[in-house]
Amino acid sequence: MDIAGKNKSQFGYSLTKGRQIDYDKNNMKLRDFVISNEPSLLLCIGCGGCTATCTAGGFTNFNFRKLHNLLMRGETNNLEESMKKCMLCGKCKLVCPRGVNTRNVIFTIKRAFAMTDFSKPLK
Amino acid sequence: MIHKKIAVIGGGVAGMETAIQLDRIGYPVDLIEKSESLGGHAKNWYRVFPDRRPAAEIFEILHSNLKNSRVEVKTSTTIKTFEKKDGKIFLSDQENETNSYDAIVLCSGFELFEASRKEEYGFGIYENVITSAGLEEMFNSGSILTKQGKAPKRVGFVHCVGSRDEQCGNHHCSKVCCVTAVKQAIEISEMLPETEVFCFYMDMRMFGPYYEELYRESQEKWGVQYIRGRVSEAAGNAGGSIQVKAEDTLTGRPLKMNVDLLVLMVGMLPSKDTKQIAGQLDLKTGVNGFFKAWDDHYQTNLTSQTGIFIAGSATAPMNITDTISHARAAATEVDKYLKEINNKITY
Ligand SMILES: Cc1cc2nc3c(=O)[nH]c(=O)nc-3n(C[C@H](O)[C@H](O)[C@H](O)COP(=O)(O)OP(=O)(O)OC[C@H]3O[C@@H](n4cnc5c(N)ncnc54)[C@H](O)[C@@H]3O)c2cc1C
Ligand code: SF4
Ligand code: SF4
Ligand code: SF4
């Protein structure tokens, strides 16, 4: 049965593949690399303090808290592009109540993307 | 009368109730309070959660029970040295008067987080940034006004100020400030029906009976609004209002808002006395700095030293209900201990 179609007819929306986080299929390599290099990311409680103070977030749709959460779920599409909006000012690190080294999280993500071959173990 | 003498240190809710119960069992008790009057922090609160009865009502009971007891109340008394020797505890006060006791119960309570330490929230810089304790004073005075003398049209509450914050070195949750914010939001809505009230929270912790119900009431009956996001900073505007910034995490967008009054929900920290006493008596403190119990489930009134007991918010952030239960449990433990050592001697 066409479940997506049925949902659409019943509730007026369709369940498209792209929206749902498919946790079991997602590639966690980037997440594991960032966490092994900056374990403080594990302490994030998603309070949004970083986003509230973020220099880039005031003008663009850059949302640092959301990027953390997406990374933790293995949702890394567009992450490289989004990261370019960060100005590396470090304000986020000053407000974080959990002491996440946000700046180093960003550096580590950038470093990961600078490494070309994702199929080899990241180190 | 039993010939064993007990000192209770600290005359807040915990100390008052511990002393009352020990007297009932029949022990001579000195209740030692460093300030001029009994009651501790809770005597300054207007109405208390979860039922919003006047705090004064609870103190009427405590004072009347104390009055009908033989407890010797010593206010304005600061113990300078604590010493344990040969199974007795020696306490010397500011006049170097020394008394010995067979057991002591430490009820030294908590201290409020110094709000000015979080500079980004502007307490001590902007006049319309106040603390939760300051708001209780306003309630007691009967009027809620900004420094400009006007009734605030919009009030914001900031949760977790000085608690759950690596930047201040305090990892612990102060437990009662979420429900205090709910209670205070209701008080404001009742006194000023036209005023909008917003709470900025990271997690809503409604741990006690009827707390979740109070939270619901605040929404349903009073229209209090809750925004899930940590306030990153507050800035003063000309005219006295305050602009706060947070991420509205549930919409995923940064948010700014002007409020006329900003209330900081300051956390509960162990008092400096707790540190001093722990040092002198070689007692353990937890990672949160409060007295550490011998066993966190079964022996929450015992310390690592025999004859030295703990009760109330000196052991962890605690509400009044739990403080009273903990105080009663302490009296039972002290009695058990003194009877045991008594039996050993008569053998
Ligand atoms: C803003 C706010 C609002 C609150 N509202 C509520 C509410 O609505 N309902 C509720 O259930 N709970 C409320 N609470 C919690 C409540 O205040 C505590 O449960 C209660 O105060 C704990 O009592 P205590 O005796 O353990 O400590 P304290 O109240 O801190 O009393 C300790 C006493 O010991 C004295 N002392 C300390 N060291 C020494 C020493 N070395 N020698 C002699 N004396 C000493 C102090 O002077 C003080 O009098 C609130 C807390 C806060 C911060
Ligand atoms: S401020 Fe810290 S805890 Fe809060 S969302 Fe940002 S990284 Fe996470
Ligand atoms: S370092 Fe980047 S993410 Fe952090 S506040 Fe600055 S611009 Fe925003
Ligand atoms: S009780 Fe609420 S406001 Fe207080 S520290 Fe805990 S989470 Fe924060």
XYZ file of C-alpha atoms and ligand atoms in Angstrom:
547
model
C 0.000 0.000 0.000
C 1.188 3.516 -0.704
C 1.552 4.737 2.866
C 2.849 8.139 1.877
C -0.093 8.567 -0.454
C -2.518 7.427 2.213
C -1.076 9.867 4.729
C -1.401 12.599 2.197
C -5.036 11.893 1.567
C -5.845 11.544 5.260
C -3.786 14.309 6.824
C -2.990 16.555 3.913
C 0.780 16.019 3.922
C 3.089 13.427 2.507
C 5.781 11.511 4.320
C 8.726 12.027 1.987
C 11.945 10.114 2.434
C 14.050 13.245 2.636
C 12.456 14.777 5.749
C 12.810 11.893 8.120
C 16.063 11.264 9.985
C 16.915 7.683 9.070
C 19.153 7.068 12.048
C 20.057 3.494 11.154
C 21.187 4.400 7.656
C 22.996 7.639 8.429
C 26.771 7.764 8.277
C 28.160 8.528 11.730
C 31.788 8.847 10.688
C 31.914 12.615 10.895
C 30.145 12.637 14.248
C 32.549 10.070 15.669
C 35.532 12.003 14.345
C 34.347 15.279 15.907
C 33.565 13.648 19.231
C 36.862 11.823 19.442
C 38.676 15.089 18.804
C 36.392 17.325 20.880
C 34.510 15.141 23.418
C 32.970 18.183 25.112
C 30.365 18.177 22.337
C 28.756 15.237 24.134
C 27.782 17.648 26.928
C 25.518 19.821 24.751
C 21.966 20.096 26.117
C 20.626 22.077 23.194
C 19.867 25.200 25.232
C 20.519 27.545 22.317
C 22.714 29.949 24.261
C 25.311 29.753 21.502
C 22.764 30.526 18.780
C 21.321 33.423 20.771
C 24.670 35.167 20.961
C 26.003 34.079 17.558
C 27.322 36.885 15.372
C 26.510 35.032 12.151
C 23.116 33.818 13.375
C 21.871 37.382 13.685
C 22.022 37.936 9.903
C 21.832 34.504 8.313
C 19.968 31.288 8.969
C 23.124 29.856 10.516
C 22.078 28.007 13.684
C 24.917 26.491 15.582
C 22.778 24.531 18.052
C 20.839 22.921 15.225
C 24.039 21.986 13.426
C 25.266 20.212 16.584
C 22.040 18.277 16.827
C 22.073 17.353 13.134
C 25.691 16.246 13.346
C 24.876 14.042 16.334
C 22.174 12.318 14.264
C 24.504 11.816 11.335
C 22.762 14.475 9.224
C 25.750 16.066 7.579
C 24.401 17.196 4.186
C 25.035 20.909 3.642
C 27.059 21.037 6.868
C 30.231 22.094 5.085
C 28.412 24.891 3.287
C 26.688 26.099 6.481
C 29.938 26.139 8.426
C 31.326 28.758 6.049
C 28.950 31.291 7.607
C 30.657 31.034 10.982
C 33.032 33.921 11.650
C 35.050 32.053 14.269
C 34.534 34.893 16.739
C 34.211 32.486 19.697
C 31.308 34.272 21.422
C 29.365 31.018 21.583
C 32.031 29.430 23.749
C 31.743 32.205 26.343
C 28.054 31.577 27.013
C 27.837 27.792 26.840
C 26.566 26.517 30.225
C 27.984 23.061 29.548
C 31.480 24.199 28.686
C 31.328 22.836 25.142
C 34.407 23.984 23.252
C 32.211 25.191 20.422
C 35.037 26.883 18.572
C 37.060 23.705 18.444
C 33.972 21.803 17.318
C 33.833 24.111 14.306
C 37.564 23.746 13.630
C 37.279 19.984 13.875
C 34.382 19.869 11.420
C 36.312 22.062 9.020
C 39.364 19.870 9.427
C 37.305 16.792 8.660
C 35.970 18.302 5.467
C 39.470 19.340 4.441
C 40.394 15.664 4.419
C 39.311 14.421 1.066
C 38.826 10.708 1.473
C 35.932 9.939 3.803
C 36.104 6.200 3.116
C 39.356 5.860 5.063
C 39.202 6.107 8.865
C 39.437 9.751 9.895
C 42.290 10.594 12.230
C 15.239 14.666 80.812
C 17.991 12.583 79.226
C 21.510 13.539 80.241
C 22.932 13.881 76.800
C 23.278 17.325 75.313
C 22.722 18.205 71.674
C 23.509 21.321 69.653
C 21.660 22.189 66.467
C 23.624 24.608 64.279
C 21.488 26.905 62.151
C 17.983 28.098 62.935
C 16.220 27.858 59.582
C 13.334 25.483 58.942
C 15.694 22.490 59.247
C 17.238 23.553 62.559
C 13.961 24.646 64.133
C 12.221 21.362 63.326
C 15.213 19.209 64.360
C 15.368 20.995 67.731
C 11.615 20.649 68.280
C 11.703 16.902 67.607
C 14.762 16.240 69.796
C 13.100 18.127 72.636
C 9.995 15.974 72.227
C 12.076 12.830 72.686
C 13.461 14.412 75.853
C 16.925 15.712 75.043
C 18.288 19.073 76.189
C 18.928 21.068 73.004
C 20.741 24.295 72.177
C 19.563 25.826 68.905
C 22.346 28.086 67.678
C 21.651 30.740 65.036
C 24.211 33.254 63.874
C 21.776 35.929 62.728
C 19.463 37.926 64.966
C 16.382 35.827 64.328
C 15.292 32.313 63.475
C 13.704 31.314 60.192
C 16.541 31.270 57.667
C 15.753 32.065 54.053
C 12.155 30.888 54.043
C 11.042 33.590 56.492
C 11.587 36.082 53.659
C 9.257 34.331 51.225
C 5.768 35.691 50.648
C 3.669 32.686 49.693
C 5.109 29.241 49.108
C 4.610 26.637 46.420
C 2.862 24.378 45.747
C -0.298 25.688 47.465
C 0.683 29.373 47.770
C -0.058 29.529 51.478
C 1.708 32.357 53.317
C 5.170 31.264 54.496
C 4.327 33.015 57.782
C 1.768 30.290 58.509
C 4.483 27.642 58.604
C 6.590 29.785 60.900
C 3.661 30.292 63.253
C 3.625 26.527 63.766
C 7.396 26.277 64.185
C 7.602 29.215 66.613
C 4.697 28.012 68.690
C 6.207 24.516 68.963
C 9.547 26.000 69.965
C 7.886 28.206 72.554
C 6.240 25.170 74.123
C 9.562 23.329 74.279
C 12.621 23.520 76.523
C 14.912 24.216 73.561
C 17.426 26.917 74.413
C 17.501 29.308 71.484
C 20.766 31.215 71.082
C 20.517 33.790 68.314
C 23.336 36.149 67.260
C 25.709 33.337 68.125
C 28.485 32.372 65.755
C 30.466 29.245 66.419
C 34.106 29.990 65.713
C 35.596 26.586 66.365
C 34.222 23.084 66.076
C 36.294 20.309 67.634
C 35.660 16.606 68.175
C 37.575 15.026 71.058
C 37.014 11.826 73.057
C 33.536 11.270 71.692
C 32.388 14.811 72.521
C 32.003 17.829 70.308
C 33.276 21.170 71.605
C 31.859 24.405 70.228
C 33.313 27.841 70.961
C 31.424 30.971 70.032
C 32.538 34.514 69.242
C 32.959 35.262 72.989
C 35.139 32.176 73.390
C 32.486 30.492 75.464
C 32.958 26.745 74.992
C 30.294 24.088 75.474
C 30.523 20.371 74.966
C 27.865 18.211 73.332
C 27.236 14.507 72.818
C 25.896 15.068 69.344
C 25.435 17.970 66.950
C 23.167 18.436 63.946
C 24.424 20.726 61.201
C 21.576 22.717 59.620
C 23.659 25.494 58.105
C 21.466 25.785 55.024
C 22.308 27.359 51.702
C 23.429 30.614 50.213
C 21.944 32.392 47.203
C 24.077 32.671 44.096
C 25.569 36.161 43.809
C 23.706 37.370 40.696
C 26.252 40.049 39.806
C 28.718 37.266 39.058
C 26.851 36.667 35.810
C 27.706 40.045 34.324
C 25.932 39.329 31.039
C 22.574 39.434 32.849
C 23.210 42.941 34.163
C 22.241 42.556 37.830
C 23.718 45.498 39.729
C 24.109 47.376 36.420
C 20.494 47.761 35.264
C 18.004 48.647 37.980
C 15.171 46.601 36.546
C 17.111 43.368 36.704
C 16.248 41.786 40.052
C 16.585 38.360 41.675
C 13.896 35.890 42.685
C 14.633 36.740 46.329
C 14.240 40.453 45.529
C 10.866 39.735 43.930
C 9.684 38.029 47.134
C 10.551 41.289 48.938
C 8.404 43.181 46.436
C 5.509 40.769 47.028
C 5.847 41.307 50.773
C 5.828 45.076 50.305
C 2.581 44.699 48.367
C 3.616 46.426 45.149
C 5.486 45.397 42.059
C 7.020 48.414 40.438
C 9.925 49.129 38.143
C 12.578 51.565 39.337
C 10.718 54.191 37.320
C 7.718 53.629 39.608
C 5.493 51.999 37.002
C 3.742 48.661 37.000
C 5.655 46.415 34.566
C 3.709 45.536 31.414
C 5.965 42.607 30.660
C 8.065 40.505 33.014
C 10.704 37.933 32.079
C 12.087 35.147 34.253
C 15.527 33.672 33.581
C 15.929 30.117 34.859
C 19.189 28.490 35.965
C 21.118 31.595 37.031
C 24.251 30.295 38.715
C 23.032 26.688 38.552
C 23.776 24.152 35.811
C 26.445 26.507 34.584
C 30.003 25.538 33.819
C 30.894 29.239 33.534
C 30.214 29.689 37.278
C 31.631 26.304 38.226
C 28.239 25.038 39.442
C 27.078 21.869 37.743
C 24.169 21.080 40.026
C 20.504 21.909 39.533
C 19.054 23.981 42.391
C 15.843 22.005 42.124
C 13.359 24.562 43.453
C 13.878 27.551 41.133
C 11.753 26.221 38.243
C 8.708 25.843 40.436
C 9.554 29.111 42.220
C 9.426 30.848 38.821
C 6.037 29.256 38.132
C 4.763 30.398 41.533
C 6.119 33.919 41.071
C 4.741 34.144 37.532
C 1.297 33.340 38.934
C 1.642 35.922 41.729
C 2.498 38.613 39.174
C -0.346 37.591 36.887
C -2.743 37.747 39.811
C -1.549 41.106 41.120
C -1.196 42.646 37.662
C -3.739 40.992 35.344
C -2.674 43.116 32.369
C 0.963 42.061 32.604
C 2.491 39.511 30.211
C 4.826 36.983 31.817
C 7.505 34.898 30.068
C 9.779 32.201 31.493
C 13.020 31.372 29.672
C 13.990 27.831 30.604
C 16.323 25.004 29.569
C 14.259 22.235 31.198
C 11.155 22.580 33.376
C 11.765 20.538 36.516
C 8.482 19.974 38.338
C 9.747 17.382 40.801
C 7.235 17.540 43.620
C 3.586 16.701 44.198
C 1.258 19.353 42.709
C 4.100 21.139 40.937
C 3.139 20.005 37.450
C -0.421 21.027 38.285
C 0.810 24.484 39.276
C 2.688 24.701 35.962
C -0.506 23.801 34.087
C -2.498 26.320 36.111
C 0.021 29.030 35.215
C -0.684 28.378 31.531
C -4.364 27.640 31.612
C -5.574 30.178 34.139
C -2.919 32.880 33.981
C -1.547 32.689 30.445
C 2.100 32.503 31.477
C 4.262 31.776 28.425
C 7.276 29.501 28.350
C 10.158 29.893 25.924
C 12.668 27.081 25.697
C 16.007 28.780 25.372
C 18.798 29.970 27.553
C 19.085 33.753 27.780
C 22.532 34.666 26.496
C 22.506 38.310 27.550
C 20.441 41.221 28.831
C 20.987 44.876 27.937
C 19.426 48.028 29.342
C 17.408 50.341 27.087
C 16.885 54.068 27.594
C 13.795 54.394 29.779
C 14.716 51.423 31.920
C 13.402 48.439 30.004
C 15.644 45.453 29.396
C 16.299 43.629 26.156
C 16.939 39.911 26.448
C 18.345 37.604 23.808
C 17.778 33.884 23.591
C 17.310 31.248 20.988
C 13.696 30.188 20.772
C 14.882 26.628 20.297
C 11.450 25.242 19.511
C 11.152 27.478 16.462
C 14.891 27.304 15.841
C 15.352 31.055 15.574
C 17.160 33.681 17.638
C 14.750 35.877 19.569
C 14.936 39.266 21.227
C 12.372 40.737 23.559
C 12.002 43.832 25.700
C 10.752 43.385 29.243
C 10.103 45.967 31.954
C 11.332 43.728 34.749
C 13.770 40.841 34.471
C 13.848 38.312 37.310
C 16.921 36.102 37.726
C 16.181 32.711 39.309
C 19.304 32.556 41.438
C 20.536 29.144 42.475
C 21.134 27.577 45.873
C 24.780 27.093 46.801
C 26.328 25.600 49.930
C 26.969 28.339 52.487
C 30.487 29.447 53.332
C 29.877 28.109 56.840
C 29.345 24.648 55.401
C 32.822 24.796 53.907
C 34.330 26.074 57.147
C 32.576 23.500 59.336
C 33.451 20.647 56.970
C 37.086 21.718 57.140
C 37.226 21.933 60.937
C 35.439 18.644 61.556
C 36.968 16.780 58.620
C 33.585 16.086 57.011
C 33.128 15.117 53.396
C 31.437 17.435 50.932
C 30.030 16.365 47.565
C 31.032 17.616 44.119
C 28.327 20.237 44.569
C 29.983 21.506 47.774
C 27.101 20.538 50.088
C 27.634 18.154 53.038
C 27.956 14.587 51.779
C 25.796 12.008 53.505
C 27.237 8.700 54.687
C 24.846 6.856 52.378
C 22.782 8.701 49.759
C 19.797 6.404 50.158
C 19.780 4.919 53.599
C 21.767 7.272 55.825
C 21.147 10.759 54.543
C 21.530 12.355 58.002
C 24.846 10.697 58.889
C 28.294 12.042 58.112
C 31.683 10.365 58.062
C 32.036 11.314 61.779
C 29.998 9.651 64.515
C 27.955 12.077 66.585
C 27.798 14.636 63.788
C 24.557 14.747 61.811
C 23.227 16.827 58.936
C 19.760 17.994 57.908
C 18.012 20.206 55.380
C 19.380 22.287 52.558
C 22.916 22.111 53.948
C 22.965 18.687 52.270
C 21.430 19.650 48.898
C 18.924 22.127 47.453
C 15.619 21.224 49.060
C 12.065 22.494 49.408
C 10.382 23.145 52.760
C 8.428 19.856 52.817
C 11.537 17.731 52.302
C 13.512 19.874 54.732
C 10.998 19.192 57.487
C 10.985 15.433 56.760
C 14.775 15.400 56.712
C 14.907 17.242 60.049
C 12.583 14.714 61.665
C 14.661 11.853 60.303
C 17.762 13.490 61.775
C 16.166 13.586 65.239
C 15.415 9.864 64.993
C 18.998 9.099 63.974
C 20.471 11.199 66.787
C 18.250 9.422 69.310
C 19.261 6.000 67.983
C 22.933 6.943 68.174
C 22.779 8.346 71.706
C 20.865 5.319 72.982
C 23.433 3.004 71.413
C 26.418 4.732 73.027
C 24.507 4.868 76.311
C 24.003 1.085 76.222
C 27.675 0.545 75.545
C 28.607 2.559 78.628
C 26.204 0.750 80.981
C 27.401 -2.687 79.884
C 13.797 32.258 45.946
C 13.401 31.020 46.696
C 12.056 30.744 46.922
C 11.675 29.577 47.587
N 10.349 29.315 47.718
C 9.965 28.142 48.307
C 8.576 27.781 48.365
O 7.705 28.543 47.894
N 8.243 26.559 48.912
C 9.192 25.707 49.396
O 8.844 24.612 49.835
N 10.511 26.043 49.367
C 10.918 27.230 48.839
N 12.257 27.540 48.789
C 13.223 26.643 49.474
C 13.342 27.011 50.979
O 13.841 28.335 51.081
C 14.250 26.009 51.693
O 13.653 24.737 51.653
C 14.507 26.333 53.168
O 14.940 27.648 53.334
C 15.577 25.375 53.739
O 15.772 25.614 55.100
P 17.154 25.319 55.846
O 16.909 25.479 57.283
O 17.699 24.027 55.372
O 18.186 26.429 55.314
P 18.198 28.038 55.467
O 16.870 28.605 55.206
O 19.335 28.500 54.621
O 18.556 28.287 56.993
C 19.849 28.082 57.505
C 20.022 28.896 58.769
O 21.248 28.543 59.385
C 21.939 29.691 59.792
N 23.380 29.351 59.835
C 24.154 28.990 58.787
N 25.392 28.721 59.197
C 25.406 28.902 60.533
C 26.412 28.778 61.536
N 27.654 28.411 61.227
N 26.086 29.052 62.813
C 24.832 29.438 63.128
N 23.839 29.568 62.238
C 24.125 29.306 60.955
C 21.559 30.736 58.776
O 21.733 32.044 59.287
C 20.079 30.392 58.534
O 19.246 31.035 59.459
C 12.661 28.680 48.097
C 14.013 28.966 47.881
C 14.395 30.094 47.165
C 15.845 30.355 46.927
S 25.318 26.853 24.397
Fe 26.391 24.894 24.728
S 24.854 23.510 25.594
Fe 23.746 25.238 24.741
S 23.191 24.573 22.660
Fe 25.128 25.694 22.499
S 26.742 24.129 22.660
Fe 24.822 23.195 23.386
S 32.272 31.367 16.551
Fe 30.833 31.028 14.862
S 29.134 29.922 15.823
Fe 30.312 30.850 17.489
S 29.297 32.834 17.870
Fe 30.994 33.221 16.425
S 30.015 33.081 14.408
Fe 28.592 32.103 15.835
S 15.267 23.942 39.201
Fe 15.005 24.692 37.110
S 15.799 26.826 37.169
Fe 16.586 25.763 38.983
S 18.593 25.032 38.366
Fe 17.128 23.339 38.068
S 16.485 23.514 35.933
Fe 17.464 25.466 36.492
